[in-house]
């Protein structure tokens, strides 16, 4: 049996790859999957309405990730934070997911930002917004991830403004946090973050923030899609501060590491790759770096496809694959973002994911893909 795709015919797999959940935490690396949210497809909302979330399906997907030993990075970019999910929705998501994590023994970290601000704000207002979200995340028991702030990027005038705001937040934090540097390819409003469009100068400021309170920084998450820069930054971190790669183009080599160290992971691509990624890290846990790369390297073309420019729309492909894999019953996204990628793009994602054995039920994935193609006028 073949399926007709916009770019040609394809013969789907008949058997999935075997990635059985074990629930055992990974040992050699700390790995977070930045998880998506499942929209309520029956809510009568418009793209600019507050998000309508299917909470049962959203939490079930997190249990799926935890069952494979992965941590969950909650209310991050992958959850459409600032692209359909506002702070009210994110706060509810964090509370629900943190409670679920406690119930099942899952590891969870959660994004702390300033997205409750809806207009221009000065530095004091930005700091207060951060403090409100930090208090909520700490109250749930989740580990805070201090996310890059659009409001801070707009309000800051010098690198010292960033140092002042972040230093204050680190003093406020009860436990070590993860600092998150998200590049403008993920969010154009973050251009010039840390006070400069020169990435070398921005890196120096970022390191200055860490140097002020290294005991309050568990690690950094870098999402610049620049492996060389991440390795350089990783080697300059104080002892005890971890690097969590957010590079969805070069993650196998960065996680594997070199003679000078390695990166842990906090990745959006580990939403659709969760079981396979966990399998790869378990191979690495045995000391078999070559075996780890053999499992994970073949996934990079799919990741590069999903994260191709405009990179910020990668969430569409992530949710699309979750639908094909049977983790949700529909291909609907908060904010109507299911329309952000073309049918040729989605068809290629299907073919690549199927080739990797990512679908637990290949026949279901094929049936759903055919139904979508028919809507777009591709007759089967």
GROMACS .gro file of C-alpha atoms in nm:
model
  380
    1UNK     CA    1   0.000   0.000   0.000
    2UNK     CA    2   0.119   0.348  -0.084
    3UNK     CA    3   0.007   0.694   0.011
    4UNK     CA    4   0.005   0.980  -0.238
    5UNK     CA    5   0.184   1.286  -0.099
    6UNK     CA    6   0.220   1.626  -0.268
    7UNK     CA    7   0.584   1.546  -0.356
    8UNK     CA    8   0.521   1.187  -0.471
    9UNK     CA    9   0.412   0.847  -0.345
   10UNK     CA   10   0.535   0.686  -0.025
   11UNK     CA   11   0.506   0.335   0.115
   12UNK     CA   12   0.443   0.362   0.493
   13UNK     CA   13   0.592   0.134   0.753
   14UNK     CA   14   0.378  -0.148   0.880
   15UNK     CA   15   0.556  -0.189   1.214
   16UNK     CA   16   0.666   0.079   1.462
   17UNK     CA   17   1.007   0.091   1.621
   18UNK     CA   18   1.004  -0.052   1.974
   19UNK     CA   19   1.050   0.214   2.242
   20UNK     CA   20   0.884   0.069   2.550
   21UNK     CA   21   0.840   0.299   2.852
   22UNK     CA   22   1.039   0.203   3.158
   23UNK     CA   23   0.975   0.496   3.394
   24UNK     CA   24   1.340   0.478   3.502
   25UNK     CA   25   1.511   0.819   3.508
   26UNK     CA   26   1.799   0.876   3.272
   27UNK     CA   27   2.140   0.865   3.439
   28UNK     CA   28   2.417   1.028   3.234
   29UNK     CA   29   2.226   1.339   3.125
   30UNK     CA   30   1.940   1.548   3.260
   31UNK     CA   31   1.687   1.565   2.977
   32UNK     CA   32   1.377   1.781   2.959
   33UNK     CA   33   1.119   1.768   2.683
   34UNK     CA   34   0.952   2.103   2.623
   35UNK     CA   35   0.595   1.979   2.586
   36UNK     CA   36   0.310   2.111   2.372
   37UNK     CA   37  -0.045   2.182   2.486
   38UNK     CA   38  -0.349   2.011   2.339
   39UNK     CA   39  -0.625   2.250   2.232
   40UNK     CA   40  -0.995   2.190   2.295
   41UNK     CA   41  -1.119   2.141   1.937
   42UNK     CA   42  -1.483   2.202   2.028
   43UNK     CA   43  -1.434   2.540   2.195
   44UNK     CA   44  -1.600   2.822   2.002
   45UNK     CA   45  -1.300   3.058   2.007
   46UNK     CA   46  -1.112   3.280   1.764
   47UNK     CA   47  -0.732   3.294   1.715
   48UNK     CA   48  -0.704   3.594   1.948
   49UNK     CA   49  -0.924   3.447   2.224
   50UNK     CA   50  -0.777   3.306   2.544
   51UNK     CA   51  -0.655   2.953   2.488
   52UNK     CA   52  -0.907   2.671   2.527
   53UNK     CA   53  -0.707   2.370   2.646
   54UNK     CA   54  -0.801   2.003   2.661
   55UNK     CA   55  -0.654   1.942   3.006
   56UNK     CA   56  -0.702   1.565   3.009
   57UNK     CA   57  -0.512   1.515   2.684
   58UNK     CA   58  -0.248   1.772   2.778
   59UNK     CA   59  -0.169   1.600   3.108
   60UNK     CA   60  -0.184   1.256   2.948
   61UNK     CA   61   0.092   1.361   2.711
   62UNK     CA   62   0.308   1.467   3.004
   63UNK     CA   63   0.253   1.128   3.168
   64UNK     CA   64   0.369   0.974   2.840
   65UNK     CA   65   0.697   1.169   2.859
   66UNK     CA   66   0.751   1.088   3.226
   67UNK     CA   67   0.688   0.720   3.159
   68UNK     CA   68   0.999   0.719   2.939
   69UNK     CA   69   1.212   0.881   3.209
   70UNK     CA   70   1.216   1.230   3.059
   71UNK     CA   71   1.160   1.550   3.251
   72UNK     CA   72   0.899   1.801   3.135
   73UNK     CA   73   0.981   2.165   3.070
   74UNK     CA   74   0.640   2.325   3.115
   75UNK     CA   75   0.486   2.641   2.972
   76UNK     CA   76   0.777   2.708   2.742
   77UNK     CA   77   0.796   2.813   2.379
   78UNK     CA   78   0.677   2.468   2.263
   79UNK     CA   79   0.356   2.517   2.466
   80UNK     CA   80   0.290   2.825   2.248
   81UNK     CA   81   0.382   3.063   2.528
   82UNK     CA   82   0.322   3.406   2.380
   83UNK     CA   83   0.183   3.248   2.061
   84UNK     CA   84  -0.166   3.148   2.170
   85UNK     CA   85  -0.110   3.070   2.539
   86UNK     CA   86  -0.126   3.377   2.763
   87UNK     CA   87  -0.009   3.403   3.125
   88UNK     CA   88  -0.348   3.307   3.270
   89UNK     CA   89  -0.345   2.988   3.066
   90UNK     CA   90   0.023   2.923   3.139
   91UNK     CA   91  -0.033   2.966   3.513
   92UNK     CA   92  -0.312   2.711   3.508
   93UNK     CA   93  -0.097   2.476   3.300
   94UNK     CA   94   0.194   2.505   3.544
   95UNK     CA   95  -0.028   2.436   3.846
   96UNK     CA   96  -0.194   2.135   3.685
   97UNK     CA   97   0.128   1.986   3.549
   98UNK     CA   98   0.319   2.036   3.873
   99UNK     CA   99   0.043   1.858   4.065
  100UNK     CA  100   0.049   1.575   3.811
  101UNK     CA  101   0.428   1.552   3.841
  102UNK     CA  102   0.398   1.511   4.218
  103UNK     CA  103   0.135   1.242   4.174
  104UNK     CA  104   0.344   1.029   3.936
  105UNK     CA  105   0.694   1.119   4.050
  106UNK     CA  106   0.787   1.308   3.735
  107UNK     CA  107   1.051   1.577   3.707
  108UNK     CA  108   0.923   1.921   3.607
  109UNK     CA  109   1.059   2.268   3.543
  110UNK     CA  110   0.844   2.562   3.437
  111UNK     CA  111   0.886   2.887   3.251
  112UNK     CA  112   0.897   3.219   3.438
  113UNK     CA  113   0.841   3.521   3.217
  114UNK     CA  114   0.665   3.856   3.196
  115UNK     CA  115   0.385   3.783   2.951
  116UNK     CA  116   0.115   3.917   3.184
  117UNK     CA  117   0.236   4.260   3.068
  118UNK     CA  118   0.034   4.377   2.768
  119UNK     CA  119   0.194   4.713   2.689
  120UNK     CA  120   0.512   4.917   2.733
  121UNK     CA  121   0.671   4.870   3.076
  122UNK     CA  122   0.967   5.014   3.263
  123UNK     CA  123   1.234   4.799   3.426
  124UNK     CA  124   1.068   4.804   3.767
  125UNK     CA  125   0.741   4.679   3.620
  126UNK     CA  126   0.924   4.407   3.428
  127UNK     CA  127   1.099   4.297   3.746
  128UNK     CA  128   0.770   4.284   3.936
  129UNK     CA  129   0.611   4.072   3.662
  130UNK     CA  130   0.900   3.828   3.678
  131UNK     CA  131   0.868   3.811   4.058
  132UNK     CA  132   0.497   3.727   4.034
  133UNK     CA  133   0.561   3.436   3.803
  134UNK     CA  134   0.865   3.316   3.997
  135UNK     CA  135   0.657   3.302   4.315
  136UNK     CA  136   0.387   3.097   4.145
  137UNK     CA  137   0.631   2.845   3.996
  138UNK     CA  138   0.817   2.803   4.324
  139UNK     CA  139   0.488   2.760   4.507
  140UNK     CA  140   0.399   2.464   4.282
  141UNK     CA  141   0.730   2.293   4.353
  142UNK     CA  142   0.846   2.311   3.991
  143UNK     CA  143   1.200   2.423   3.913
  144UNK     CA  144   1.194   2.777   3.768
  145UNK     CA  145   1.325   2.853   3.420
  146UNK     CA  146   1.387   3.227   3.383
  147UNK     CA  147   1.276   3.284   3.026
  148UNK     CA  148   1.386   3.565   2.799
  149UNK     CA  149   1.136   3.853   2.820
  150UNK     CA  150   1.000   4.056   2.531
  151UNK     CA  151   0.914   4.330   2.778
  152UNK     CA  152   1.270   4.340   2.912
  153UNK     CA  153   1.411   4.347   2.559
  154UNK     CA  154   1.192   4.652   2.489
  155UNK     CA  155   1.266   4.831   2.816
  156UNK     CA  156   1.639   4.768   2.858
  157UNK     CA  157   1.876   5.032   2.726
  158UNK     CA  158   2.212   4.890   2.831
  159UNK     CA  159   2.362   4.552   2.921
  160UNK     CA  160   2.365   4.668   3.283
  161UNK     CA  161   1.985   4.680   3.277
  162UNK     CA  162   1.982   4.305   3.214
  163UNK     CA  163   2.241   4.241   3.484
  164UNK     CA  164   2.040   4.443   3.735
  165UNK     CA  165   1.708   4.270   3.666
  166UNK     CA  166   1.846   3.916   3.657
  167UNK     CA  167   2.069   3.966   3.959
  168UNK     CA  168   1.767   4.080   4.159
  169UNK     CA  169   1.569   3.772   4.047
  170UNK     CA  170   1.849   3.534   4.136
  171UNK     CA  171   1.863   3.685   4.483
  172UNK     CA  172   1.488   3.626   4.514
  173UNK     CA  173   1.499   3.264   4.398
  174UNK     CA  174   1.470   3.005   4.673
  175UNK     CA  175   1.649   2.732   4.477
  176UNK     CA  176   1.881   2.727   4.173
  177UNK     CA  177   1.708   2.817   3.848
  178UNK     CA  178   1.771   2.757   3.479
  179UNK     CA  179   1.848   3.069   3.274
  180UNK     CA  180   1.705   3.062   2.923
  181UNK     CA  181   1.855   3.246   2.627
  182UNK     CA  182   1.616   3.223   2.332
  183UNK     CA  183   1.744   3.359   2.002
  184UNK     CA  184   1.552   3.584   1.761
  185UNK     CA  185   1.499   3.297   1.517
  186UNK     CA  186   1.250   3.165   1.775
  187UNK     CA  187   1.111   3.508   1.865
  188UNK     CA  188   1.205   3.817   1.661
  189UNK     CA  189   1.111   4.042   1.955
  190UNK     CA  190   1.419   3.910   2.140
  191UNK     CA  191   1.669   4.058   1.893
  192UNK     CA  192   1.960   4.215   2.083
  193UNK     CA  193   1.890   4.033   2.409
  194UNK     CA  194   2.148   4.088   2.685
  195UNK     CA  195   2.196   4.439   2.548
  196UNK     CA  196   2.367   4.379   2.216
  197UNK     CA  197   2.310   4.233   1.869
  198UNK     CA  198   2.679   4.131   1.884
  199UNK     CA  199   2.657   3.777   2.020
  200UNK     CA  200   3.007   3.789   2.165
  201UNK     CA  201   2.916   4.097   2.371
  202UNK     CA  202   2.578   3.944   2.465
  203UNK     CA  203   2.754   3.626   2.580
  204UNK     CA  204   2.984   3.827   2.806
  205UNK     CA  205   2.683   3.994   2.970
  206UNK     CA  206   2.509   3.659   3.011
  207UNK     CA  207   2.818   3.520   3.184
  208UNK     CA  208   2.836   3.830   3.406
  209UNK     CA  209   2.483   3.753   3.531
  210UNK     CA  210   2.581   3.396   3.614
  211UNK     CA  211   2.902   3.507   3.784
  212UNK     CA  212   2.704   3.730   4.022
  213UNK     CA  213   2.524   3.431   4.178
  214UNK     CA  214   2.654   3.096   4.043
  215UNK     CA  215   2.502   2.918   4.344
  216UNK     CA  216   2.155   3.025   4.226
  217UNK     CA  217   2.203   2.897   3.868
  218UNK     CA  218   2.148   2.525   3.814
  219UNK     CA  219   2.215   2.568   3.446
  220UNK     CA  220   2.159   2.760   3.127
  221UNK     CA  221   1.944   2.674   2.829
  222UNK     CA  222   2.082   2.810   2.503
  223UNK     CA  223   1.864   2.822   2.191
  224UNK     CA  224   2.075   2.998   1.929
  225UNK     CA  225   2.113   2.712   1.676
  226UNK     CA  226   2.491   2.769   1.682
  227UNK     CA  227   2.679   2.463   1.807
  228UNK     CA  228   3.021   2.631   1.812
  229UNK     CA  229   2.892   2.916   2.027
  230UNK     CA  230   2.722   2.676   2.268
  231UNK     CA  231   3.041   2.473   2.313
  232UNK     CA  232   3.240   2.791   2.376
  233UNK     CA  233   2.983   2.912   2.630
  234UNK     CA  234   2.966   2.571   2.795
  235UNK     CA  235   3.343   2.575   2.854
  236UNK     CA  236   3.323   2.918   3.019
  237UNK     CA  237   3.058   2.830   3.277
  238UNK     CA  238   3.150   2.824   3.647
  239UNK     CA  239   3.195   2.481   3.801
  240UNK     CA  240   2.862   2.325   3.888
  241UNK     CA  241   2.657   2.524   3.634
  242UNK     CA  242   2.515   2.300   3.365
  243UNK     CA  243   2.449   2.369   3.000
  244UNK     CA  244   2.114   2.244   2.869
  245UNK     CA  245   2.123   2.244   2.492
  246UNK     CA  246   1.827   2.402   2.319
  247UNK     CA  247   1.986   2.356   1.977
  248UNK     CA  248   1.738   2.159   1.768
  249UNK     CA  249   1.990   2.136   1.481
  250UNK     CA  250   2.297   1.993   1.656
  251UNK     CA  251   2.170   1.817   1.969
  252UNK     CA  252   2.332   1.473   1.921
  253UNK     CA  253   2.686   1.609   1.910
  254UNK     CA  254   2.623   1.858   2.190
  255UNK     CA  255   2.471   1.597   2.423
  256UNK     CA  256   2.746   1.347   2.339
  257UNK     CA  257   3.004   1.613   2.423
  258UNK     CA  258   3.381   1.617   2.386
  259UNK     CA  259   3.692   1.586   2.599
  260UNK     CA  260   3.604   1.911   2.775
  261UNK     CA  261   3.242   1.840   2.867
  262UNK     CA  262   2.890   1.790   2.738
  263UNK     CA  263   2.544   1.944   2.731
  264UNK     CA  264   2.233   1.821   2.905
  265UNK     CA  265   1.912   1.885   2.710
  266UNK     CA  266   1.596   2.094   2.717
  267UNK     CA  267   1.450   2.058   2.370
  268UNK     CA  268   1.127   2.109   2.180
  269UNK     CA  269   1.219   1.832   1.937
  270UNK     CA  270   1.214   1.589   2.230
  271UNK     CA  271   0.835   1.630   2.232
  272UNK     CA  272   0.783   1.412   1.920
  273UNK     CA  273   1.112   1.226   1.974
  274UNK     CA  274   1.052   1.153   2.344
  275UNK     CA  275   1.066   0.771   2.347
  276UNK     CA  276   1.345   0.753   2.090
  277UNK     CA  277   1.547   1.023   2.267
  278UNK     CA  278   1.513   0.838   2.597
  279UNK     CA  279   1.629   0.517   2.430
  280UNK     CA  280   1.935   0.699   2.291
  281UNK     CA  281   2.032   0.844   2.629
  282UNK     CA  282   1.997   0.504   2.792
  283UNK     CA  283   2.255   0.378   2.543
  284UNK     CA  284   2.475   0.671   2.644
  285UNK     CA  285   2.422   0.577   3.009
  286UNK     CA  286   2.622   0.260   2.936
  287UNK     CA  287   2.913   0.467   2.805
  288UNK     CA  288   2.841   0.382   2.441
  289UNK     CA  289   2.870   0.721   2.271
  290UNK     CA  290   2.882   0.571   1.922
  291UNK     CA  291   2.564   0.374   1.992
  292UNK     CA  292   2.396   0.689   2.120
  293UNK     CA  293   2.483   0.876   1.801
  294UNK     CA  294   2.367   0.582   1.590
  295UNK     CA  295   2.021   0.606   1.749
  296UNK     CA  296   1.987   0.985   1.759
  297UNK     CA  297   2.174   1.113   1.451
  298UNK     CA  298   1.908   0.989   1.204
  299UNK     CA  299   1.650   1.214   1.374
  300UNK     CA  300   1.832   1.538   1.288
  301UNK     CA  301   1.689   1.577   0.933
  302UNK     CA  302   1.336   1.564   1.077
  303UNK     CA  303   1.425   1.820   1.344
  304UNK     CA  304   1.583   2.053   1.090
  305UNK     CA  305   1.272   2.020   0.877
  306UNK     CA  306   1.034   2.102   1.163
  307UNK     CA  307   1.250   2.394   1.278
  308UNK     CA  308   1.317   2.545   0.936
  309UNK     CA  309   1.250   2.917   0.897
  310UNK     CA  310   1.027   3.072   1.015
  311UNK     CA  311   1.154   2.868   1.311
  312UNK     CA  312   0.889   2.996   1.555
  313UNK     CA  313   0.627   2.788   1.370
  314UNK     CA  314   0.793   2.458   1.457
  315UNK     CA  315   0.511   2.401   1.708
  316UNK     CA  316   0.275   2.322   1.420
  317UNK     CA  317   0.484   2.023   1.316
  318UNK     CA  318   0.519   1.906   1.676
  319UNK     CA  319   0.141   1.901   1.732
  320UNK     CA  320   0.083   1.748   1.389
  321UNK     CA  321   0.308   1.454   1.477
  322UNK     CA  322   0.138   1.414   1.816
  323UNK     CA  323  -0.195   1.380   1.631
  324UNK     CA  324  -0.055   1.124   1.388
  325UNK     CA  325   0.098   0.931   1.679
  326UNK     CA  326  -0.239   0.906   1.852
  327UNK     CA  327  -0.159   1.132   2.150
  328UNK     CA  328  -0.458   1.349   2.063
  329UNK     CA  329  -0.771   1.303   1.854
  330UNK     CA  330  -0.743   1.612   1.634
  331UNK     CA  331  -0.504   1.849   1.460
  332UNK     CA  332  -0.616   2.174   1.623
  333UNK     CA  333  -0.394   2.424   1.803
  334UNK     CA  334  -0.454   2.716   2.033
  335UNK     CA  335  -0.445   3.040   1.838
  336UNK     CA  336  -0.532   2.854   1.516
  337UNK     CA  337  -0.163   2.782   1.462
  338UNK     CA  338  -0.234   2.456   1.278
  339UNK     CA  339  -0.249   2.673   0.965
  340UNK     CA  340   0.110   2.800   1.009
  341UNK     CA  341   0.272   2.528   0.795
  342UNK     CA  342   0.189   2.415   0.441
  343UNK     CA  343   0.058   2.074   0.345
  344UNK     CA  344   0.384   1.991   0.159
  345UNK     CA  345   0.577   2.070   0.478
  346UNK     CA  346   0.348   1.851   0.690
  347UNK     CA  347   0.353   1.568   0.437
  348UNK     CA  348   0.732   1.562   0.440
  349UNK     CA  349   0.727   1.560   0.822
  350UNK     CA  350   0.493   1.259   0.814
  351UNK     CA  351   0.721   1.069   0.576
  352UNK     CA  352   1.033   1.141   0.782
  353UNK     CA  353   0.871   1.058   1.116
  354UNK     CA  354   0.725   0.735   0.980
  355UNK     CA  355   1.067   0.638   0.847
  356UNK     CA  356   1.205   0.674   1.200
  357UNK     CA  357   0.931   0.451   1.344
  358UNK     CA  358   0.790   0.728   1.564
  359UNK     CA  359   0.427   0.626   1.525
  360UNK     CA  360   0.308   0.357   1.769
  361UNK     CA  361   0.033   0.267   1.519
  362UNK     CA  362   0.156   0.329   1.163
  363UNK     CA  363  -0.184   0.240   1.017
  364UNK     CA  364  -0.352   0.509   1.229
  365UNK     CA  365  -0.093   0.765   1.121
  366UNK     CA  366  -0.145   0.670   0.757
  367UNK     CA  367  -0.523   0.697   0.788
  368UNK     CA  368  -0.502   1.039   0.953
  369UNK     CA  369  -0.250   1.163   0.699
  370UNK     CA  370  -0.478   1.054   0.414
  371UNK     CA  371  -0.776   1.229   0.573
  372UNK     CA  372  -0.581   1.554   0.595
  373UNK     CA  373  -0.454   1.523   0.239
  374UNK     CA  374  -0.811   1.475   0.117
  375UNK     CA  375  -0.914   1.803   0.284
  376UNK     CA  376  -0.639   1.973   0.085
  377UNK     CA  377  -0.754   1.812  -0.241
  378UNK     CA  378  -0.488   1.541  -0.268
  379UNK     CA  379  -0.692   1.243  -0.383
  380UNK     CA  380  -0.584   0.897  -0.264
   0.00000   0.00000   0.00000
